[in-house]
mmCIF file of C-alpha atoms in Angstrom:
data_model
loop_
_atom_site.group_PDB
_atom_site.id
_atom_site.type_symbol
_atom_site.label_atom_id
_atom_site.label_comp_id
_atom_site.label_asym_id
_atom_site.label_seq_id
_atom_site.Cartn_x
_atom_site.Cartn_y
_atom_site.Cartn_z
ATOM 1 C CA MET A 9 14.507 -47.306 -69.081
ATOM 2 C CA LYS A 10 12.743 -45.499 -71.908
ATOM 3 C CA GLN A 11 13.249 -41.719 -71.971
ATOM 4 C CA VAL A 12 10.634 -39.087 -72.813
ATOM 5 C CA GLN A 13 10.740 -35.312 -72.991
ATOM 6 C CA LEU A 14 8.941 -33.517 -70.193
ATOM 7 C CA GLY A 15 6.894 -31.055 -72.204
ATOM 8 C CA LYS A 16 8.191 -29.033 -75.141
ATOM 9 C CA SER A 17 10.608 -27.029 -72.987
ATOM 10 C CA GLY A 18 11.514 -29.615 -70.363
ATOM 11 C CA PRO A 19 14.328 -32.118 -69.962
ATOM 12 C CA GLN A 20 14.552 -35.738 -71.060
ATOM 13 C CA VAL A 21 13.454 -37.975 -68.203
ATOM 14 C CA ALA A 22 12.964 -41.677 -67.619
ATOM 15 C CA ARG A 23 9.443 -43.001 -68.162
ATOM 16 C CA MET A 24 8.969 -43.290 -64.383
ATOM 17 C CA GLY A 25 10.109 -40.996 -61.566
ATOM 18 C CA LEU A 26 10.502 -41.386 -57.813
ATOM 19 C CA GLY A 27 8.663 -39.287 -55.238
ATOM 20 C CA ALA A 28 10.725 -39.175 -52.057
ATOM 21 C CA MET A 29 8.295 -37.507 -49.622
ATOM 22 C CA GLY A 30 7.370 -40.639 -47.683
ATOM 23 C CA MET A 31 11.013 -41.231 -46.797
ATOM 24 C CA SER A 32 10.877 -38.211 -44.486
ATOM 25 C CA ASP A 33 7.337 -37.260 -43.623
ATOM 26 C CA LEU A 34 3.599 -37.833 -43.420
ATOM 27 C CA TYR A 35 3.438 -41.630 -43.899
ATOM 28 C CA GLY A 36 4.798 -42.715 -40.540
ATOM 29 C CA PRO A 37 8.337 -43.777 -39.616
ATOM 30 C CA ALA A 38 10.774 -44.582 -42.417
ATOM 31 C CA ASP A 39 14.113 -46.394 -42.251
ATOM 32 C CA ARG A 40 16.948 -44.074 -43.277
ATOM 33 C CA GLN A 41 19.246 -46.773 -44.627
ATOM 34 C CA GLU A 42 16.411 -48.466 -46.515
ATOM 35 C CA SER A 43 15.415 -45.090 -47.949
ATOM 36 C CA ILE A 44 18.925 -44.472 -49.233
ATOM 37 C CA ALA A 45 19.117 -48.021 -50.597
ATOM 38 C CA THR A 46 15.813 -47.421 -52.379
ATOM 39 C CA LEU A 47 17.093 -44.172 -53.892
ATOM 40 C CA HIS A 48 20.194 -46.031 -55.100
ATOM 41 C CA ALA A 49 18.062 -48.857 -56.530
ATOM 42 C CA ALA A 50 15.888 -46.324 -58.331
ATOM 43 C CA MET A 51 18.877 -44.705 -60.010
ATOM 44 C CA GLU A 52 20.435 -48.055 -60.855
ATOM 45 C CA GLY A 53 17.099 -49.180 -62.322
ATOM 46 C CA GLY A 54 17.060 -46.231 -64.702
ATOM 47 C CA ILE A 55 15.023 -43.603 -62.869
ATOM 48 C CA THR A 56 16.424 -40.134 -63.490
ATOM 49 C CA LEU A 57 13.822 -37.822 -61.901
ATOM 50 C CA ILE A 58 13.639 -37.558 -58.108
ATOM 51 C CA ASP A 59 10.925 -35.341 -56.652
ATOM 52 C CA THR A 60 11.134 -33.654 -53.269
ATOM 53 C CA GLY A 61 9.965 -30.576 -51.375
ATOM 54 C CA ASP A 62 11.911 -28.312 -49.059
ATOM 55 C CA PHE A 63 9.162 -28.797 -46.448
ATOM 56 C CA TYR A 64 9.277 -32.625 -46.511
ATOM 57 C CA GLY A 65 10.515 -33.288 -43.007
ATOM 58 C CA MET A 66 11.510 -29.599 -42.837
ATOM 59 C CA GLY A 67 14.624 -30.157 -44.937
ATOM 60 C CA HIS A 68 15.208 -33.784 -43.977
ATOM 61 C CA ASN A 69 14.250 -35.078 -47.416
ATOM 62 C CA GLU A 70 16.697 -32.837 -49.247
ATOM 63 C CA LEU A 71 19.491 -33.868 -46.894
ATOM 64 C CA LEU A 72 18.574 -37.520 -47.458
ATOM 65 C CA ILE A 73 18.794 -37.078 -51.232
ATOM 66 C CA ARG A 74 22.145 -35.318 -50.834
ATOM 67 C CA GLU A 75 23.448 -38.313 -48.903
ATOM 68 C CA ALA A 76 22.130 -40.742 -51.527
ATOM 69 C CA LEU A 77 23.767 -38.771 -54.347
ATOM 70 C CA ALA A 78 27.173 -38.566 -52.662
ATOM 71 C CA GLY A 79 29.864 -39.907 -54.973
ATOM 72 C CA ARG A 80 27.504 -40.162 -57.941
ATOM 73 C CA ASP A 81 27.418 -38.134 -61.130
ATOM 74 C CA ARG A 82 25.042 -35.255 -60.414
ATOM 75 C CA ASP A 83 24.333 -34.838 -64.126
ATOM 76 C CA ASN A 84 22.699 -38.278 -64.259
ATOM 77 C CA VAL A 85 19.931 -37.181 -61.898
ATOM 78 C CA LEU A 86 17.217 -34.558 -62.236
ATOM 79 C CA ILE A 87 16.008 -33.092 -58.941
ATOM 80 C CA SER A 88 12.552 -31.518 -58.781
ATOM 81 C CA VAL A 89 11.908 -29.329 -55.737
ATOM 82 C CA LYS A 90 8.649 -27.837 -54.498
ATOM 83 C CA PHE A 91 8.740 -24.801 -52.238
ATOM 84 C CA GLY A 92 6.439 -22.374 -50.460
ATOM 85 C CA ALA A 93 4.710 -24.447 -47.782
ATOM 86 C CA LEU A 94 5.222 -22.999 -44.306
ATOM 87 C CA ARG A 95 5.457 -25.200 -41.225
ATOM 88 C CA GLY A 96 5.958 -24.640 -37.526
ATOM 89 C CA PRO A 97 8.371 -26.461 -35.175
ATOM 90 C CA ASP A 98 5.558 -28.875 -34.356
ATOM 91 C CA GLY A 99 5.150 -29.743 -38.042
ATOM 92 C CA LYS A 100 1.800 -28.008 -38.441
ATOM 93 C CA TRP A 101 0.968 -26.275 -41.721
ATOM 94 C CA LEU A 102 0.995 -22.494 -41.536
ATOM 95 C CA GLY A 103 0.147 -21.485 -45.095
ATOM 96 C CA TYR A 104 2.138 -20.627 -48.213
ATOM 97 C CA ASP A 105 4.613 -17.953 -49.210
ATOM 98 C CA ALA A 106 5.477 -17.454 -52.884
ATOM 99 C CA ARG A 107 6.627 -13.827 -52.802
ATOM 100 C CA PRO A 108 9.633 -13.197 -55.093
ATOM 101 C CA GLU A 109 11.991 -12.619 -52.161
ATOM 102 C CA ALA A 110 10.754 -15.793 -50.477
ATOM 103 C CA VAL A 111 11.263 -17.777 -53.691
ATOM 104 C CA LYS A 112 14.938 -16.831 -53.811
ATOM 105 C CA ASN A 113 15.387 -17.467 -50.096
ATOM 106 C CA PHE A 114 13.834 -20.937 -50.323
ATOM 107 C CA CYS A 115 16.009 -21.749 -53.344
ATOM 108 C CA ALA A 116 19.204 -20.728 -51.552
ATOM 109 C CA TYR A 117 18.433 -23.034 -48.628
ATOM 110 C CA SER A 118 17.526 -25.943 -50.920
ATOM 111 C CA LEU A 119 20.769 -25.592 -52.878
ATOM 112 C CA LYS A 120 22.703 -25.713 -49.620
ATOM 113 C CA ARG A 121 20.855 -28.738 -48.246
ATOM 114 C CA LEU A 122 21.074 -30.643 -51.533
ATOM 115 C CA GLY A 123 24.763 -29.796 -51.916
ATOM 116 C CA THR A 124 24.297 -28.804 -55.536
ATOM 117 C CA ASP A 125 24.766 -25.701 -57.657
ATOM 118 C CA HIS A 126 21.435 -26.036 -59.457
ATOM 119 C CA ILE A 127 17.902 -27.405 -59.160
ATOM 120 C CA ASP A 128 16.608 -29.072 -62.308
ATOM 121 C CA ILE A 129 12.919 -28.232 -61.876
ATOM 122 C CA TYR A 130 11.696 -25.691 -59.323
ATOM 123 C CA ARG A 131 8.022 -25.197 -58.580
ATOM 124 C CA PRO A 132 5.665 -23.596 -56.040
ATOM 125 C CA ALA A 133 3.898 -26.337 -54.098
ATOM 126 C CA ARG A 134 0.587 -24.471 -54.212
ATOM 127 C CA LEU A 135 -0.760 -21.203 -55.554
ATOM 128 C CA ASP A 136 -0.218 -18.420 -53.030
ATOM 129 C CA PRO A 137 -3.558 -16.550 -52.999
ATOM 130 C CA ASN A 138 -1.791 -13.352 -51.933
ATOM 131 C CA VAL A 139 0.794 -13.290 -54.736
ATOM 132 C CA PRO A 140 0.091 -13.087 -58.478
ATOM 133 C CA ILE A 141 1.450 -16.204 -60.173
ATOM 134 C CA GLU A 142 3.260 -13.908 -62.612
ATOM 135 C CA ASP A 143 5.377 -12.545 -59.745
ATOM 136 C CA THR A 144 6.268 -16.010 -58.483
ATOM 137 C CA ILE A 145 7.185 -17.320 -61.934
ATOM 138 C CA GLY A 146 9.119 -14.140 -62.671
ATOM 139 C CA ALA A 147 11.266 -14.746 -59.595
ATOM 140 C CA ILE A 148 11.986 -18.323 -60.658
ATOM 141 C CA ALA A 149 12.801 -17.027 -64.165
ATOM 142 C CA ASP A 150 15.436 -14.809 -62.545
ATOM 143 C CA LEU A 151 16.926 -17.922 -60.943
ATOM 144 C CA VAL A 152 16.934 -19.624 -64.349
ATOM 145 C CA LYS A 153 18.840 -16.710 -65.859
ATOM 146 C CA ALA A 154 21.324 -16.860 -62.998
ATOM 147 C CA GLY A 155 21.867 -20.613 -63.505
ATOM 148 C CA TYR A 156 20.466 -21.768 -60.176
ATOM 149 C CA VAL A 157 17.389 -23.375 -61.765
ATOM 150 C CA ARG A 158 17.141 -25.203 -65.098
ATOM 151 C CA HIS A 159 13.360 -25.520 -65.619
ATOM 152 C CA ILE A 160 10.151 -24.147 -64.108
ATOM 153 C CA GLY A 161 7.307 -26.379 -63.016
ATOM 154 C CA LEU A 162 3.888 -25.926 -61.440
ATOM 155 C CA SER A 163 1.903 -27.946 -58.923
ATOM 156 C CA GLU A 164 -1.834 -28.376 -58.347
ATOM 157 C CA VAL A 165 -2.999 -25.284 -60.247
ATOM 158 C CA SER A 166 -5.947 -24.592 -62.533
ATOM 159 C CA ALA A 167 -5.909 -24.219 -66.301
ATOM 160 C CA GLU A 168 -6.263 -20.458 -65.923
ATOM 161 C CA THR A 169 -3.219 -20.259 -63.647
ATOM 162 C CA ILE A 170 -1.232 -22.500 -65.985
ATOM 163 C CA ARG A 171 -1.883 -20.148 -68.890
ATOM 164 C CA ARG A 172 -0.853 -17.084 -66.883
ATOM 165 C CA ALA A 173 2.339 -18.742 -65.655
ATOM 166 C CA HIS A 174 3.300 -20.112 -69.059
ATOM 167 C CA ALA A 175 2.932 -16.624 -70.566
ATOM 168 C CA VAL A 176 5.718 -15.393 -68.267
ATOM 169 C CA HIS A 177 8.155 -18.278 -68.822
ATOM 170 C CA PRO A 178 7.826 -21.701 -70.474
ATOM 171 C CA VAL A 179 6.637 -24.317 -67.988
ATOM 172 C CA SER A 180 8.140 -27.790 -68.296
ATOM 173 C CA ASP A 181 5.543 -29.741 -66.351
ATOM 174 C CA LEU A 182 2.584 -29.673 -64.033
ATOM 175 C CA GLN A 183 2.820 -31.873 -60.971
ATOM 176 C CA VAL A 184 -0.634 -33.023 -59.961
ATOM 177 C CA GLU A 185 -2.368 -35.994 -58.386
ATOM 178 C CA TYR A 186 -3.577 -38.350 -61.098
ATOM 179 C CA SER A 187 -4.664 -41.952 -60.742
ATOM 180 C CA MET A 188 -7.515 -44.269 -61.593
ATOM 181 C CA ILE A 189 -9.504 -42.733 -58.730
ATOM 182 C CA SER A 190 -8.181 -39.132 -58.906
ATOM 183 C CA ARG A 191 -9.096 -37.887 -62.366
ATOM 184 C CA GLY A 192 -9.935 -34.251 -61.769
ATOM 185 C CA ILE A 193 -7.477 -33.024 -64.402
ATOM 186 C CA GLU A 194 -9.641 -34.639 -67.072
ATOM 187 C CA GLN A 195 -12.659 -32.504 -66.127
ATOM 188 C CA PRO A 196 -13.572 -29.003 -67.350
ATOM 189 C CA GLY A 197 -12.730 -26.193 -64.955
ATOM 190 C CA ALA A 198 -11.750 -22.533 -64.706
ATOM 191 C CA GLY A 199 -9.993 -21.649 -67.950
ATOM 192 C CA GLY A 200 -10.671 -25.089 -69.443
ATOM 193 C CA GLY A 201 -9.722 -28.635 -68.523
ATOM 194 C CA ILE A 202 -6.300 -28.982 -66.926
ATOM 195 C CA LEU A 203 -5.148 -31.951 -68.991
ATOM 196 C CA ALA A 204 -6.452 -30.396 -72.215
ATOM 197 C CA THR A 205 -4.688 -27.125 -71.385
ATOM 198 C CA VAL A 206 -1.265 -28.588 -70.663
ATOM 199 C CA ARG A 207 -1.456 -30.618 -73.855
ATOM 200 C CA GLU A 208 -2.434 -27.540 -75.834
ATOM 201 C CA LEU A 209 0.530 -25.617 -74.415
ATOM 202 C CA GLY A 210 3.048 -28.458 -74.656
ATOM 203 C CA ILE A 211 3.488 -28.910 -70.916
ATOM 204 C CA GLY A 212 4.212 -32.333 -69.441
ATOM 205 C CA VAL A 213 2.561 -33.916 -66.405
ATOM 206 C CA THR A 214 4.388 -35.501 -63.500
ATOM 207 C CA ALA A 215 1.661 -37.505 -61.802
ATOM 208 C CA TYR A 216 1.934 -38.126 -58.083
ATOM 209 C CA GLY A 217 -0.418 -40.239 -55.987
ATOM 210 C CA VAL A 218 -0.642 -42.838 -58.742
ATOM 211 C CA LEU A 219 -1.484 -45.389 -56.020
ATOM 212 C CA SER A 220 -3.572 -42.805 -54.148
ATOM 213 C CA ARG A 221 -1.134 -42.853 -51.216
ATOM 214 C CA GLY A 222 -1.294 -46.623 -51.028
ATOM 215 C CA LEU A 223 -5.087 -46.854 -51.122
ATOM 216 C CA ILE A 224 -5.107 -48.657 -54.481
ATOM 217 C CA SER A 225 -1.766 -50.408 -54.013
ATOM 218 C CA GLY A 226 -3.378 -53.676 -52.995
ATOM 219 C CA HIS A 227 -1.516 -53.498 -49.683
ATOM 220 C CA TRP A 228 -3.945 -51.354 -47.645
ATOM 221 C CA THR A 229 -6.500 -52.991 -45.343
ATOM 222 C CA THR A 230 -9.254 -51.872 -42.997
ATOM 223 C CA GLN A 231 -7.026 -52.914 -40.082
ATOM 224 C CA ARG A 232 -4.758 -49.956 -40.898
ATOM 225 C CA GLU A 233 -7.518 -47.349 -40.619
ATOM 226 C CA GLY A 234 -6.389 -46.235 -37.182
ATOM 227 C CA GLU A 235 -2.814 -45.447 -38.198
ATOM 228 C CA LYS A 236 -2.167 -41.828 -37.267
ATOM 229 C CA ASP A 237 -0.226 -40.635 -40.268
ATOM 230 C CA PHE A 238 -1.389 -38.196 -42.944
ATOM 231 C CA ARG A 239 -3.850 -40.699 -44.384
ATOM 232 C CA GLY A 240 -5.721 -41.475 -41.210
ATOM 233 C CA LEU A 241 -5.757 -37.864 -40.034
ATOM 234 C CA MET A 242 -6.230 -35.771 -43.180
ATOM 235 C CA SER A 243 -7.569 -37.936 -46.000
ATOM 236 C CA PRO A 244 -11.304 -38.762 -45.922
ATOM 237 C CA ARG A 245 -10.719 -41.535 -48.460
ATOM 238 C CA PHE A 246 -9.010 -43.584 -45.737
ATOM 239 C CA GLN A 247 -11.733 -43.127 -43.140
ATOM 240 C CA GLY A 248 -14.866 -45.012 -42.126
ATOM 241 C CA ALA A 249 -17.419 -45.919 -44.773
ATOM 242 C CA ASN A 250 -15.321 -44.201 -47.435
ATOM 243 C CA LEU A 251 -12.497 -46.637 -46.825
ATOM 244 C CA GLN A 252 -14.847 -49.612 -47.063
ATOM 245 C CA GLN A 253 -16.198 -48.442 -50.411
ATOM 246 C CA ASN A 254 -12.775 -47.630 -51.793
ATOM 247 C CA LEU A 255 -11.314 -50.986 -50.825
ATOM 248 C CA SER A 256 -14.193 -52.643 -52.666
ATOM 249 C CA LEU A 257 -12.844 -50.924 -55.795
ATOM 250 C CA VAL A 258 -9.449 -52.435 -55.048
ATOM 251 C CA ASP A 259 -11.039 -55.876 -54.902
ATOM 252 C CA ARG A 260 -12.305 -55.330 -58.441
ATOM 253 C CA LEU A 261 -8.816 -54.296 -59.535
ATOM 254 C CA ARG A 262 -7.318 -57.361 -57.872
ATOM 255 C CA GLU A 263 -9.435 -59.685 -59.996
ATOM 256 C CA PHE A 264 -8.333 -57.880 -63.147
ATOM 257 C CA ALA A 265 -4.679 -57.881 -62.038
ATOM 258 C CA GLU A 266 -4.729 -61.619 -61.384
ATOM 259 C CA SER A 267 -6.025 -62.189 -64.902
ATOM 260 C CA LYS A 268 -2.935 -60.337 -66.174
ATOM 261 C CA GLY A 269 -0.461 -62.041 -63.853
ATOM 262 C CA ALA A 270 0.231 -58.686 -62.232
ATOM 263 C CA SER A 271 -0.275 -56.982 -58.882
ATOM 264 C CA VAL A 272 -2.889 -54.334 -58.153
ATOM 265 C CA ALA A 273 -0.172 -51.686 -57.853
ATOM 266 C CA GLN A 274 1.287 -52.635 -61.219
ATOM 267 C CA VAL A 275 -2.109 -52.309 -62.901
ATOM 268 C CA ALA A 276 -2.700 -48.911 -61.278
ATOM 269 C CA ILE A 277 0.694 -47.589 -62.404
ATOM 270 C CA ALA A 278 0.325 -49.107 -65.870
ATOM 271 C CA TRP A 279 -3.016 -47.306 -66.205
ATOM 272 C CA VAL A 280 -1.282 -43.949 -65.665
ATOM 273 C CA LEU A 281 1.500 -44.885 -68.098
ATOM 274 C CA ALA A 282 -1.143 -45.752 -70.689
ATOM 275 C CA GLN A 283 -2.686 -42.268 -70.560
ATOM 276 C CA GLY A 284 0.109 -40.822 -72.708
ATOM 277 C CA GLU A 285 3.862 -40.410 -72.930
ATOM 278 C CA ASP A 286 3.463 -36.807 -71.792
ATOM 279 C CA ILE A 287 2.492 -38.156 -68.358
ATOM 280 C CA VAL A 288 5.311 -39.437 -66.127
ATOM 281 C CA PRO A 289 4.180 -41.269 -62.979
ATOM 282 C CA LEU A 290 6.047 -40.573 -59.752
ATOM 283 C CA VAL A 291 6.037 -43.702 -57.614
ATOM 284 C CA GLY A 292 6.327 -43.094 -53.888
ATOM 285 C CA ALA A 293 8.186 -46.275 -52.968
ATOM 286 C CA ARG A 294 10.015 -46.123 -49.631
ATOM 287 C CA ARG A 295 11.395 -49.663 -49.835
ATOM 288 C CA ARG A 296 13.235 -51.639 -52.468
ATOM 289 C CA ASP A 297 10.581 -54.333 -52.692
ATOM 290 C CA ARG A 298 7.873 -51.753 -53.407
ATOM 291 C CA LEU A 299 10.133 -50.124 -55.989
ATOM 292 C CA ALA A 300 10.743 -53.471 -57.690
ATOM 293 C CA GLU A 301 6.985 -54.007 -57.819
ATOM 294 C CA ALA A 302 6.547 -50.573 -59.428
ATOM 295 C CA PHE A 303 9.197 -51.338 -62.039
ATOM 296 C CA GLY A 304 7.090 -54.327 -63.083
ATOM 297 C CA ALA A 305 4.403 -51.928 -64.334
ATOM 298 C CA LEU A 306 6.727 -50.868 -67.138
ATOM 299 C CA ASP A 307 6.340 -54.334 -68.665
ATOM 300 C CA LEU A 308 2.550 -54.402 -68.365
ATOM 301 C CA ALA A 309 1.026 -53.181 -71.618
ATOM 302 C CA LEU A 310 -2.675 -52.400 -71.341
ATOM 303 C CA SER A 311 -4.727 -52.605 -74.527
ATOM 304 C CA GLN A 312 -7.621 -50.304 -75.352
ATOM 305 C CA ASP A 313 -9.947 -53.144 -74.357
ATOM 306 C CA ASP A 314 -8.112 -53.432 -71.026
ATOM 307 C CA LEU A 315 -8.476 -49.708 -70.406
ATOM 308 C CA ALA A 316 -12.169 -49.822 -71.248
ATOM 309 C CA GLN A 317 -12.629 -52.730 -68.842
ATOM 310 C CA LEU A 318 -10.774 -50.869 -66.081
ATOM 311 C CA ASN A 319 -12.890 -47.767 -66.614
ATOM 312 C CA ALA A 320 -15.978 -49.928 -66.259
ATOM 313 C CA LEU A 321 -14.644 -51.586 -63.106
ATOM 314 C CA VAL A 322 -13.556 -48.286 -61.547
ATOM 315 C CA PRO A 323 -15.501 -45.378 -63.079
ATOM 316 C CA PRO A 324 -14.024 -41.879 -62.651
ATOM 317 C CA ASP A 325 -16.620 -40.965 -60.016
ATOM 318 C CA ALA A 326 -16.481 -44.230 -58.066
ATOM 319 C CA VAL A 327 -14.155 -43.057 -55.275
ATOM 320 C CA ALA A 328 -15.640 -42.060 -51.911
ATOM 321 C CA GLY A 329 -14.236 -39.007 -50.156
ATOM 322 C CA THR A 330 -12.065 -36.076 -51.186
ATOM 323 C CA ARG A 331 -8.299 -36.189 -51.631
ATOM 324 C CA TYR A 332 -7.639 -34.030 -48.569
ATOM 325 C CA ASN A 333 -9.672 -32.674 -45.686
ATOM 326 C CA GLU A 334 -11.663 -29.477 -46.176
ATOM 327 C CA ALA A 335 -8.889 -27.138 -44.995
ATOM 328 C CA GLN A 336 -6.298 -28.616 -47.371
ATOM 329 C CA MET A 337 -8.729 -28.803 -50.292
ATOM 330 C CA ALA A 338 -9.185 -25.046 -49.984
ATOM 331 C CA HIS A 339 -5.531 -24.600 -50.992
ATOM 332 C CA LEU A 340 -5.929 -26.537 -54.245
ATOM 333 C CA ASP A 341 -6.270 -24.127 -57.150
ATOM 334 C CA SER A 342 -6.550 -27.240 -59.335
ATOM 335 C CA GLU A 343 -9.906 -28.064 -57.721
ATOM 336 C CA ARG A 344 -11.546 -24.757 -58.620
ATOM 337 C CA ARG A 345 -14.574 -25.360 -60.825
#
């Protein structure tokens, strides 16, 4: 698979990465053996970047990745870890903690669960409103100096926060939701537009939610509205009239995809790939067949005319509903306007 550099200061990574969250949490039951087989297939297919969080399944996801990496060359894989989200025994979200001492504590536990001596990219999952970003990044910089972390990343923060963090230590990449129907990083905001800012500073983008959690995968239907996972409980885009409107957008994409001999998911991923080589999509495949479908997007070249047609079919403001519910949206520094 083609390799690109993740920002000016980041590592070389494959053109597509794998987000492992759904193998442990939030999207309903997952099959452990199929998850491991999918991780193996991803690596064998050329993917080098695997993204996780220490709070995905309260450590389960890191242990799963450790099992999948057993017996393999650790240096052939880049592990990105998010930290800071606090959860109770019942799985409920309790807030965020990005104090310097917490940063080092979280890192120690992740290293142990992953069975590795270093984390390739370490990033706070959200901005902690009670801790200056300079303090959080400074603590990660200490871990870089000590050899426990190779690169520093950010997640879901504003242009202003990106500038402050990058002034403390070079940032390799910003992880943020970006898809045909989630295009907030293109818009002006506090401190300037997020996408314009990272490009100015030479910071890469690792885009998650490229299929909007399955909404624009071509596999979601109104019959699944009642499923009580993250989507049905916490994402307005999957609920009621919003879902009906959003699936009508998918119908438009399906017609375009058929004209290209591709699937809806492949078109959606190819759209993200076409936005620039500084943007690396993280596909959230939990099964090998979904991963194989995602790989097909790498062979789908969209022309400027294709992109213009897609923008006409699905305008940036066409989606109904916010990415998260009101409580979770309040934690997104990236949504500050």
